CSV table of N, CA and C in Angstrom, one decimal:
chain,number,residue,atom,x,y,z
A,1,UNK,N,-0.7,20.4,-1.7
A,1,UNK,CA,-0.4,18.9,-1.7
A,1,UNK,C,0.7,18.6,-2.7
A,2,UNK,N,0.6,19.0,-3.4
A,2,UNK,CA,1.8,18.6,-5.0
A,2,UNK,C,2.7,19.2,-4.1
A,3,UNK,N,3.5,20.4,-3.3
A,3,UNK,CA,4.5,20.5,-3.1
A,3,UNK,C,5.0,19.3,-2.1
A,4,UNK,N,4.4,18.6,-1.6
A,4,UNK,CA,4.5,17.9,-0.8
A,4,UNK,C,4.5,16.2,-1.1
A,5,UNK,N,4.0,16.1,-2.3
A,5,UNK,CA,4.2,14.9,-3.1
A,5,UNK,C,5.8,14.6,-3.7
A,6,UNK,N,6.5,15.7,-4.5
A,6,UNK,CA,7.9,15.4,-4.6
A,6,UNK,C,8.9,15.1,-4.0
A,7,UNK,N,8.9,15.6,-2.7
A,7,UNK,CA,10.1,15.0,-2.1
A,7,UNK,C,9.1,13.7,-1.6
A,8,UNK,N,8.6,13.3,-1.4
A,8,UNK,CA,7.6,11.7,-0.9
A,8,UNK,C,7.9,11.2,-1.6
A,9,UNK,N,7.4,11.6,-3.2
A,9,UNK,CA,7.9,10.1,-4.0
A,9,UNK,C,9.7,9.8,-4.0
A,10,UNK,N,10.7,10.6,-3.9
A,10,UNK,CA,11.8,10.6,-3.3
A,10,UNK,C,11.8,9.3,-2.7
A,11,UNK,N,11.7,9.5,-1.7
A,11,UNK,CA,11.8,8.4,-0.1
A,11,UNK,C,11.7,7.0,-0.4
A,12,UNK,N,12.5,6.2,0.1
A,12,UNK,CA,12.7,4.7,-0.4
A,12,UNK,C,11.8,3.9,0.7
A,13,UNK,N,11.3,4.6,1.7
A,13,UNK,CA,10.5,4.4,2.9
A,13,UNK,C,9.4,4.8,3.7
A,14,UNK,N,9.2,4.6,4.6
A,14,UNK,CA,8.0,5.2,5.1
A,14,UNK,C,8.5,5.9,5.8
A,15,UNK,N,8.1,7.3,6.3
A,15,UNK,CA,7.7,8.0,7.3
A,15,UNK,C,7.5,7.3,8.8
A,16,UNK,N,8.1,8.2,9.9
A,16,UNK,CA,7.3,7.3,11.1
A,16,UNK,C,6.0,7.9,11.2
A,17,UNK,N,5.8,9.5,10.9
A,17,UNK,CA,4.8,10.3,11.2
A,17,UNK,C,4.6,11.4,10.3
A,18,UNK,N,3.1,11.3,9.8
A,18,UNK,CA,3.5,12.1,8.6
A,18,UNK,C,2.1,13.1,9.5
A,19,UNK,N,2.0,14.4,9.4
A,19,UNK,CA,0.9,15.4,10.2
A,19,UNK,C,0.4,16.6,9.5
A,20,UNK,N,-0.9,16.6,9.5
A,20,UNK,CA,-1.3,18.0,8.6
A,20,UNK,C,-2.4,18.2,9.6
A,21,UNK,N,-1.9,19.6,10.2
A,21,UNK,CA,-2.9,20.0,11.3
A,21,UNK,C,-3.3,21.5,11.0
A,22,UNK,N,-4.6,21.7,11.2
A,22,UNK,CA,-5.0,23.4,10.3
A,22,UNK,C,-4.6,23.6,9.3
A,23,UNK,N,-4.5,22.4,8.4
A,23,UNK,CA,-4.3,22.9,6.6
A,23,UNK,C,-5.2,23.0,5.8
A,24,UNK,N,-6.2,22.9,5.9
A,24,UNK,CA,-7.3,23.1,4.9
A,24,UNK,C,-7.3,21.7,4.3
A,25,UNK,N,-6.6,20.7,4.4
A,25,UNK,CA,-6.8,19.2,3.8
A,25,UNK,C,-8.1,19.4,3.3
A,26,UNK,N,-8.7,19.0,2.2
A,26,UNK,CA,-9.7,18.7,2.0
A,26,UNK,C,-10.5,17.4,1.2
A,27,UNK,N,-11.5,17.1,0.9
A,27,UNK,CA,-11.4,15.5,0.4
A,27,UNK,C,-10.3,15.2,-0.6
A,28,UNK,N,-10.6,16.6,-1.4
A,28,UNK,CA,-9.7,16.1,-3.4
A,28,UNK,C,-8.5,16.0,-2.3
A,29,UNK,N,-7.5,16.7,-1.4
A,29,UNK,CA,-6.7,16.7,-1.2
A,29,UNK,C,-6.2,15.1,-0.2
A,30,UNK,N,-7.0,14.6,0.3
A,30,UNK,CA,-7.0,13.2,0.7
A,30,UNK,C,-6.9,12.0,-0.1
A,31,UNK,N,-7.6,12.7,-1.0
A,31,UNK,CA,-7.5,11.4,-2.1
A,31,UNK,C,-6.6,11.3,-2.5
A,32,UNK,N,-5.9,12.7,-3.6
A,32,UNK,CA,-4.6,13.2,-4.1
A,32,UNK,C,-3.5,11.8,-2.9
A,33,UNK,N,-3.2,12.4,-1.6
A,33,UNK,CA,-2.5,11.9,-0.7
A,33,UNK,C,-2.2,10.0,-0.8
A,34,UNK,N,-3.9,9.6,-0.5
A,34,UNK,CA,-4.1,8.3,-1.2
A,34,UNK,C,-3.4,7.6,-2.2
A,35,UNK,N,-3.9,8.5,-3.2
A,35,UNK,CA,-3.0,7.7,-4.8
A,35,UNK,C,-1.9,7.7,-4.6
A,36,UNK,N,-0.9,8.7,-4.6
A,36,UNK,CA,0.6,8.4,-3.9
A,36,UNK,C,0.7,7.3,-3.3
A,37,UNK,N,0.1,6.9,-1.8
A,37,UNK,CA,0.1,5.5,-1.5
A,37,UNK,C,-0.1,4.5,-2.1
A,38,UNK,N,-1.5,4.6,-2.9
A,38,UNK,CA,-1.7,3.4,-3.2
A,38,UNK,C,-0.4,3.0,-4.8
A,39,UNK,N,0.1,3.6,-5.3
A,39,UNK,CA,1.1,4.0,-6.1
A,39,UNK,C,2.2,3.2,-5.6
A,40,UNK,N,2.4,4.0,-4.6
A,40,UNK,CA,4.0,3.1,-3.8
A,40,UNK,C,3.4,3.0,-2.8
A,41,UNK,N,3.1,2.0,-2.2
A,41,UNK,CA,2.9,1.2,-0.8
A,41,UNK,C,3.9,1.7,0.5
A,42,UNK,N,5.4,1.2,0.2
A,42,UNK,CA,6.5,2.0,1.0
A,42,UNK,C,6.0,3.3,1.7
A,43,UNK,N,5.8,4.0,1.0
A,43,UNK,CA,5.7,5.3,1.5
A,43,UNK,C,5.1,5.6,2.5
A,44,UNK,N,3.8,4.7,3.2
A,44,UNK,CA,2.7,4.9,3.6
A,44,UNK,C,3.1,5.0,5.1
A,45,UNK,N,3.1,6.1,5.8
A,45,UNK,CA,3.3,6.5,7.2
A,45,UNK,C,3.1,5.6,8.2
A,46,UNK,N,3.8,4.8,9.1
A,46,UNK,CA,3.6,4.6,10.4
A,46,UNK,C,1.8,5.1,11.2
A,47,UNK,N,2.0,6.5,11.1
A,47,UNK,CA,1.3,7.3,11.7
A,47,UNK,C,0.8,8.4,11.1
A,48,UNK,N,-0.6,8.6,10.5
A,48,UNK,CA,-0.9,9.4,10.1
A,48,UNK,C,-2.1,10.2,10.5
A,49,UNK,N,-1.9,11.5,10.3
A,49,UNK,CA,-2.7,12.4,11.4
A,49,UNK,C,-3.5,13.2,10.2
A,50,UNK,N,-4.5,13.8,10.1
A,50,UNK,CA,-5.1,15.1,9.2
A,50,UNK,C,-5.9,16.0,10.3
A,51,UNK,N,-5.8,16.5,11.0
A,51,UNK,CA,-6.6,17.2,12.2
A,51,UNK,C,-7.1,18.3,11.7
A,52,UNK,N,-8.3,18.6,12.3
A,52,UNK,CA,-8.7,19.9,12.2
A,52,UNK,C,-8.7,20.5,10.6
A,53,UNK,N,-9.1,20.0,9.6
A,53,UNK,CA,-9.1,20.0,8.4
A,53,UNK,C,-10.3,19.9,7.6
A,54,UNK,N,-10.9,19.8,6.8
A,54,UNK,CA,-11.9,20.1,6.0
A,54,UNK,C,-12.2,18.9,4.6
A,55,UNK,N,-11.9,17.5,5.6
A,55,UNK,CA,-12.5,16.6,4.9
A,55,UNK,C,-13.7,16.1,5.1
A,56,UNK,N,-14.3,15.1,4.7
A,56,UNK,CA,-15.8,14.0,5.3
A,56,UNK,C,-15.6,13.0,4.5
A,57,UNK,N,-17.3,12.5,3.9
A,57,UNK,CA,-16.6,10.7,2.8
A,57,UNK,C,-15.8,11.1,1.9
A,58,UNK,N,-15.7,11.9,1.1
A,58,UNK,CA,-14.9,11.1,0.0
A,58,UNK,C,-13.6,10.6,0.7
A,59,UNK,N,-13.1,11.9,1.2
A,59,UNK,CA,-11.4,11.4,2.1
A,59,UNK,C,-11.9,10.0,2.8
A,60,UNK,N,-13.1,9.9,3.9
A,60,UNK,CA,-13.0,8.6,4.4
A,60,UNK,C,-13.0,7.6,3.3
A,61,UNK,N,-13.7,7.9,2.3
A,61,UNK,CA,-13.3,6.4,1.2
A,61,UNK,C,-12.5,6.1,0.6
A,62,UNK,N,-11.5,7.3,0.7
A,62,UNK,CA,-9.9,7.1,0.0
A,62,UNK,C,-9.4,6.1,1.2
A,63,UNK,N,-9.3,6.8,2.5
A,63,UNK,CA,-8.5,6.2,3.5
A,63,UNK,C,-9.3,4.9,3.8
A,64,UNK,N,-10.2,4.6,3.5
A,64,UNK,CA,-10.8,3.1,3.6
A,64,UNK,C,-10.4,2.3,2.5
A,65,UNK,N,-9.9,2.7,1.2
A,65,UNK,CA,-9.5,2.2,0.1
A,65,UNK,C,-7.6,1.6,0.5
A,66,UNK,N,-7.6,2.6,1.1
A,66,UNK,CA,-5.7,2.3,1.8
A,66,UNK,C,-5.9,1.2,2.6
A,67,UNK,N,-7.2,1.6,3.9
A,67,UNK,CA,-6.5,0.4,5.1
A,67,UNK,C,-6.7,-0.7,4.2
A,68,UNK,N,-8.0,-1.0,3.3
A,68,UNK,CA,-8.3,-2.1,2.8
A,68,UNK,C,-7.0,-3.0,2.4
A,69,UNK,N,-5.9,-2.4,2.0
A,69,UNK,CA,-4.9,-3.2,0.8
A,69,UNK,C,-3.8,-3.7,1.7
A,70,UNK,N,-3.7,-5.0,1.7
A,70,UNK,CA,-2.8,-5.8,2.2
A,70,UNK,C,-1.7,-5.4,2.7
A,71,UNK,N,-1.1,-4.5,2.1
A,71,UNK,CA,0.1,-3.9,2.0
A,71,UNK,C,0.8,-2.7,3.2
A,72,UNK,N,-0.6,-2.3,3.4
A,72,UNK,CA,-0.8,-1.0,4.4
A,72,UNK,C,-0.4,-1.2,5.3
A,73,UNK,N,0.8,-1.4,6.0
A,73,UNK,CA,1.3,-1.3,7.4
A,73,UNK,C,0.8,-0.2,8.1
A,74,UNK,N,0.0,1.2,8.1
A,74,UNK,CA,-0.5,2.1,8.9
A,74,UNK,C,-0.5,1.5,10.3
A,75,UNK,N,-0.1,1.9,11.5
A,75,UNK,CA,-0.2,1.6,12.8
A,75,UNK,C,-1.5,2.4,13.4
A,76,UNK,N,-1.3,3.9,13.1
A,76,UNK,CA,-2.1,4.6,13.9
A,76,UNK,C,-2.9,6.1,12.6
A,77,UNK,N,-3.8,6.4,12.9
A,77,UNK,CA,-5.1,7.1,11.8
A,77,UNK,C,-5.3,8.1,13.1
A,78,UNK,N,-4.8,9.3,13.2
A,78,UNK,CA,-5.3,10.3,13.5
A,78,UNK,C,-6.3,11.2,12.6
A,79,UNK,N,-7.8,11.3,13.1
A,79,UNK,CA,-8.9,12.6,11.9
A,79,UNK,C,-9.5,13.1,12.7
A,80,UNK,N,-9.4,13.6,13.5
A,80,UNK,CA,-10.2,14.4,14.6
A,80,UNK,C,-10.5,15.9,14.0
A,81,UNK,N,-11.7,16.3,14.2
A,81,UNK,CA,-12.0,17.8,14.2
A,81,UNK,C,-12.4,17.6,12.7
A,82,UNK,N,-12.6,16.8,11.9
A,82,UNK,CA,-12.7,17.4,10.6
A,82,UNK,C,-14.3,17.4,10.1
A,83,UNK,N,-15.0,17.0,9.0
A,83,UNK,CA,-15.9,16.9,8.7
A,83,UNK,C,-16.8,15.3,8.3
A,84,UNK,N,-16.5,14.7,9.2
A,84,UNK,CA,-17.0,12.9,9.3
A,84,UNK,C,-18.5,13.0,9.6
A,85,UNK,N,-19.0,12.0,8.9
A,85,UNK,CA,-20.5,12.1,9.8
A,85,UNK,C,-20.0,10.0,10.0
A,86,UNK,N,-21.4,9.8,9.9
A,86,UNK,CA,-21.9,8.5,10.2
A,86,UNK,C,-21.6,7.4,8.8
A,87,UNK,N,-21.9,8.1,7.9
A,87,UNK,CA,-21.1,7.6,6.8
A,87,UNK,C,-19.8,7.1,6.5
A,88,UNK,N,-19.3,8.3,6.9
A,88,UNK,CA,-17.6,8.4,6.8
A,88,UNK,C,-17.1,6.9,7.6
A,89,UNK,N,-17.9,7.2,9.0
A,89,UNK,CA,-17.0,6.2,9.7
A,89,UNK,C,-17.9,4.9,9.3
A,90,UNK,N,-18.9,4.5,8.4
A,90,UNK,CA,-19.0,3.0,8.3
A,90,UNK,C,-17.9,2.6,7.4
A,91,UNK,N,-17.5,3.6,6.1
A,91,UNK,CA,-16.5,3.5,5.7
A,91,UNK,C,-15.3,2.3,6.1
A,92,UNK,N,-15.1,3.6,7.0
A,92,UNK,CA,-13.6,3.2,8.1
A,92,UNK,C,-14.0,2.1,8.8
A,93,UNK,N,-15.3,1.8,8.8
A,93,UNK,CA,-15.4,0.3,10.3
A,93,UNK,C,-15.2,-0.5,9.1
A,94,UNK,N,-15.8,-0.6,7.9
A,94,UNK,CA,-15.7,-1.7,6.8
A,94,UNK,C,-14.3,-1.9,6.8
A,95,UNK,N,-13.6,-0.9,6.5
A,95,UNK,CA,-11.9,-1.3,5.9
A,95,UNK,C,-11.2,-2.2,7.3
A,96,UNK,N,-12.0,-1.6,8.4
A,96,UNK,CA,-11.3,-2.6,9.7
A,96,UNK,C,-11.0,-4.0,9.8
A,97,UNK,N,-12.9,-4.5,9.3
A,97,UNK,CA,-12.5,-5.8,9.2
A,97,UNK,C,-11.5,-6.6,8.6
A,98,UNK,N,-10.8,-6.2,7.8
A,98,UNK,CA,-9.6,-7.1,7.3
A,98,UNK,C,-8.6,-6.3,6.9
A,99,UNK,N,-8.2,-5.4,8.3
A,99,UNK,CA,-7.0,-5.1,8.5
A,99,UNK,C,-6.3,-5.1,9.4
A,100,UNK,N,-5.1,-6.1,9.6
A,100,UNK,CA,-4.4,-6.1,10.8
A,100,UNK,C,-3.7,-5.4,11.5
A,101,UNK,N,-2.9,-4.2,10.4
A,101,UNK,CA,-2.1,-3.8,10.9
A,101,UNK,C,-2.6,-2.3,11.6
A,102,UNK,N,-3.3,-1.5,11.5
A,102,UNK,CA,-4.0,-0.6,12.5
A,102,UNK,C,-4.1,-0.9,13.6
A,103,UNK,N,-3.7,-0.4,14.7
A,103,UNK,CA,-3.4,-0.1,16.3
A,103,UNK,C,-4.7,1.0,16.7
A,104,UNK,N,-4.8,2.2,15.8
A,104,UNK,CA,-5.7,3.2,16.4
A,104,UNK,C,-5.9,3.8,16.0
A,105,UNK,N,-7.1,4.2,15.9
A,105,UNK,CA,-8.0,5.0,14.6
A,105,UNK,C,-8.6,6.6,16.0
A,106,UNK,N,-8.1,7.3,15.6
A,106,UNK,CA,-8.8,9.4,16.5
A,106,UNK,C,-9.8,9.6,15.6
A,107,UNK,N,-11.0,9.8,16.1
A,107,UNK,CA,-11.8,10.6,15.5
A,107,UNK,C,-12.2,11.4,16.0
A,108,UNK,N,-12.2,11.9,17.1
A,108,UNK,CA,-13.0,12.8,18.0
A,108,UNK,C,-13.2,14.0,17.9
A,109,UNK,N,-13.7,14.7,17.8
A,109,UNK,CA,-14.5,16.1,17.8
A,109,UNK,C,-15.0,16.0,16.0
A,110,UNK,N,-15.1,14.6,15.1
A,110,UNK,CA,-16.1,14.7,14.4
A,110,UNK,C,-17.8,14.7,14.0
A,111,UNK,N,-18.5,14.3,13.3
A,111,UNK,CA,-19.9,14.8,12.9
A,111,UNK,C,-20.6,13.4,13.8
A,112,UNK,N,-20.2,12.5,14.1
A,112,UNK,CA,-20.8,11.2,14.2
A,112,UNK,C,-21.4,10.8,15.2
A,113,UNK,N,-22.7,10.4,15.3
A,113,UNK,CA,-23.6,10.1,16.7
A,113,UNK,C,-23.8,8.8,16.5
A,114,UNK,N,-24.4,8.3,17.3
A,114,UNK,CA,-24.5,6.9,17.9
A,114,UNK,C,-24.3,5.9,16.9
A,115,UNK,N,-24.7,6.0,16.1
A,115,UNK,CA,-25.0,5.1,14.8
A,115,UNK,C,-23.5,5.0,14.0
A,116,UNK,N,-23.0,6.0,14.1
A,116,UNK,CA,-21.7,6.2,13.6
A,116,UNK,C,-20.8,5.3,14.0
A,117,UNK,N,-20.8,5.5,16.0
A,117,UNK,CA,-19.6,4.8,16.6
A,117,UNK,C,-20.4,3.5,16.5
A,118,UNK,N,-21.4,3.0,16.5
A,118,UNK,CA,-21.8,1.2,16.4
A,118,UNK,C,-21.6,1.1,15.3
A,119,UNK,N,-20.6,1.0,14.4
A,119,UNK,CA,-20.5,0.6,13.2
A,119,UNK,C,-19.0,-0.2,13.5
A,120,UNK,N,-18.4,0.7,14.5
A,120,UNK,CA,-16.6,-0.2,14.3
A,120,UNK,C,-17.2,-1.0,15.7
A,121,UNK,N,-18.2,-1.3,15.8
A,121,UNK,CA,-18.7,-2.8,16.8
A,121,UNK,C,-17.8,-4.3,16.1
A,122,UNK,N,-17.8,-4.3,14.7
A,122,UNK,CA,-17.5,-5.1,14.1
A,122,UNK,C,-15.8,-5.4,14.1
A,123,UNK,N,-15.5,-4.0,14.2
A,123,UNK,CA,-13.8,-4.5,14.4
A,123,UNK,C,-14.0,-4.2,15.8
A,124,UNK,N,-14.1,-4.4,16.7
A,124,UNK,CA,-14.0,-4.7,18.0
A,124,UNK,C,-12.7,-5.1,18.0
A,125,UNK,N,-11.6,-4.5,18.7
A,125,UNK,CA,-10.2,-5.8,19.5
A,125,UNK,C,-9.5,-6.0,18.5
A,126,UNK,N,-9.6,-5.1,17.2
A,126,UNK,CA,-8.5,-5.4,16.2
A,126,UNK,C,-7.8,-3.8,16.4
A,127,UNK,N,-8.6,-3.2,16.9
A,127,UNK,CA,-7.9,-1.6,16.5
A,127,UNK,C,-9.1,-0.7,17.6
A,128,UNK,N,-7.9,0.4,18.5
A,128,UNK,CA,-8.7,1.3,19.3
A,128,UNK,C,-8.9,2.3,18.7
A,129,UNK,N,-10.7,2.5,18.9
A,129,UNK,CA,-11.0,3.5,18.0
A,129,UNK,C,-11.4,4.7,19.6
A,130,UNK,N,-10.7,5.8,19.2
A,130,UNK,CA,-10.9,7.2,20.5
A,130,UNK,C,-11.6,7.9,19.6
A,131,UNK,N,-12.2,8.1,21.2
A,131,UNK,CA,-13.6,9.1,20.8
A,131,UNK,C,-13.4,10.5,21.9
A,132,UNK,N,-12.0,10.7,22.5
A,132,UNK,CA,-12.1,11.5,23.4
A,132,UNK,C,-11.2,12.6,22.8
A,133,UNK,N,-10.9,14.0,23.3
A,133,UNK,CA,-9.7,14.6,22.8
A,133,UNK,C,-8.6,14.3,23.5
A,134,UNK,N,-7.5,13.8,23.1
A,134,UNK,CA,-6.5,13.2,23.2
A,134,UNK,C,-5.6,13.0,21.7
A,135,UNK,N,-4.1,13.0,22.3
A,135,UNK,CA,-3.4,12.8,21.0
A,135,UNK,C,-2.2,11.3,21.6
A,136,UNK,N,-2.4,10.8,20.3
A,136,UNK,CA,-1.7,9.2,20.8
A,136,UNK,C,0.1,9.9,20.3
């Protein structure tokens, strides 16, 4: 992740799409990602993906600490395949409610059963949350 932190803080802008697919991401390494954002706001990807990777809550409570902040233009939250249960995503339903700017949240092939998906009941119509395998 640090190799990947210097040229980012570089950049005077965002990313359209920033993607880590089969990297071992792991929570420390989500959070690590987070603070950069929350640091410079700019930076913060259009579109961000972590697939198939080896996070669960803490990562979900970093990236709920992101959508939370006003600032967060994120459109779209790819985390499919990783280590989420039911937790993770109340997390993420909490940060929904008062975020506009999210379009679409992937979670699919994570830990989460029923309890999990009735939690983004509450952001209903602000942001599509997939539960299928599919890539946006």
């Amino acid at each position: 992740m640090r190799l990947l932190v210097s040229p980012l803080l570089k950049r005077n802008g965002p990313l359209d799409e920033l993607a880590f697919i089969e990297t071992g991401v792991n929570d420390d390494m989500v959070v690590e990602l987070v603070d950069i954002f929350l640091k410079k706001p700019s930076l913060v990807p259009k579109k961000l993906e972590i697939a198939a990777c080896e996070f669960g809550l803490i990562g979900c409570q970093a990236l709920a600490q992101l959508l939370k902040i006003p600032s967060c233009k994120m459109e779209g939250l790819s985390i499919p395949d990783n280590y989420i249960e039911d937790d993770g995503a109340a997390c993420l339903a909490d940060a929904l409610v008062g975020n506009n700017a999210l379009q679409e949240l992937s979670l699919q092939g994570n830990r989460l059963t029923v309890t999990g998906w009735k939690a983004f009941a509450r952001s209903q119509g602000k942001c599509y949350v997939r539960r299928e395998h599919e890539r946006y």
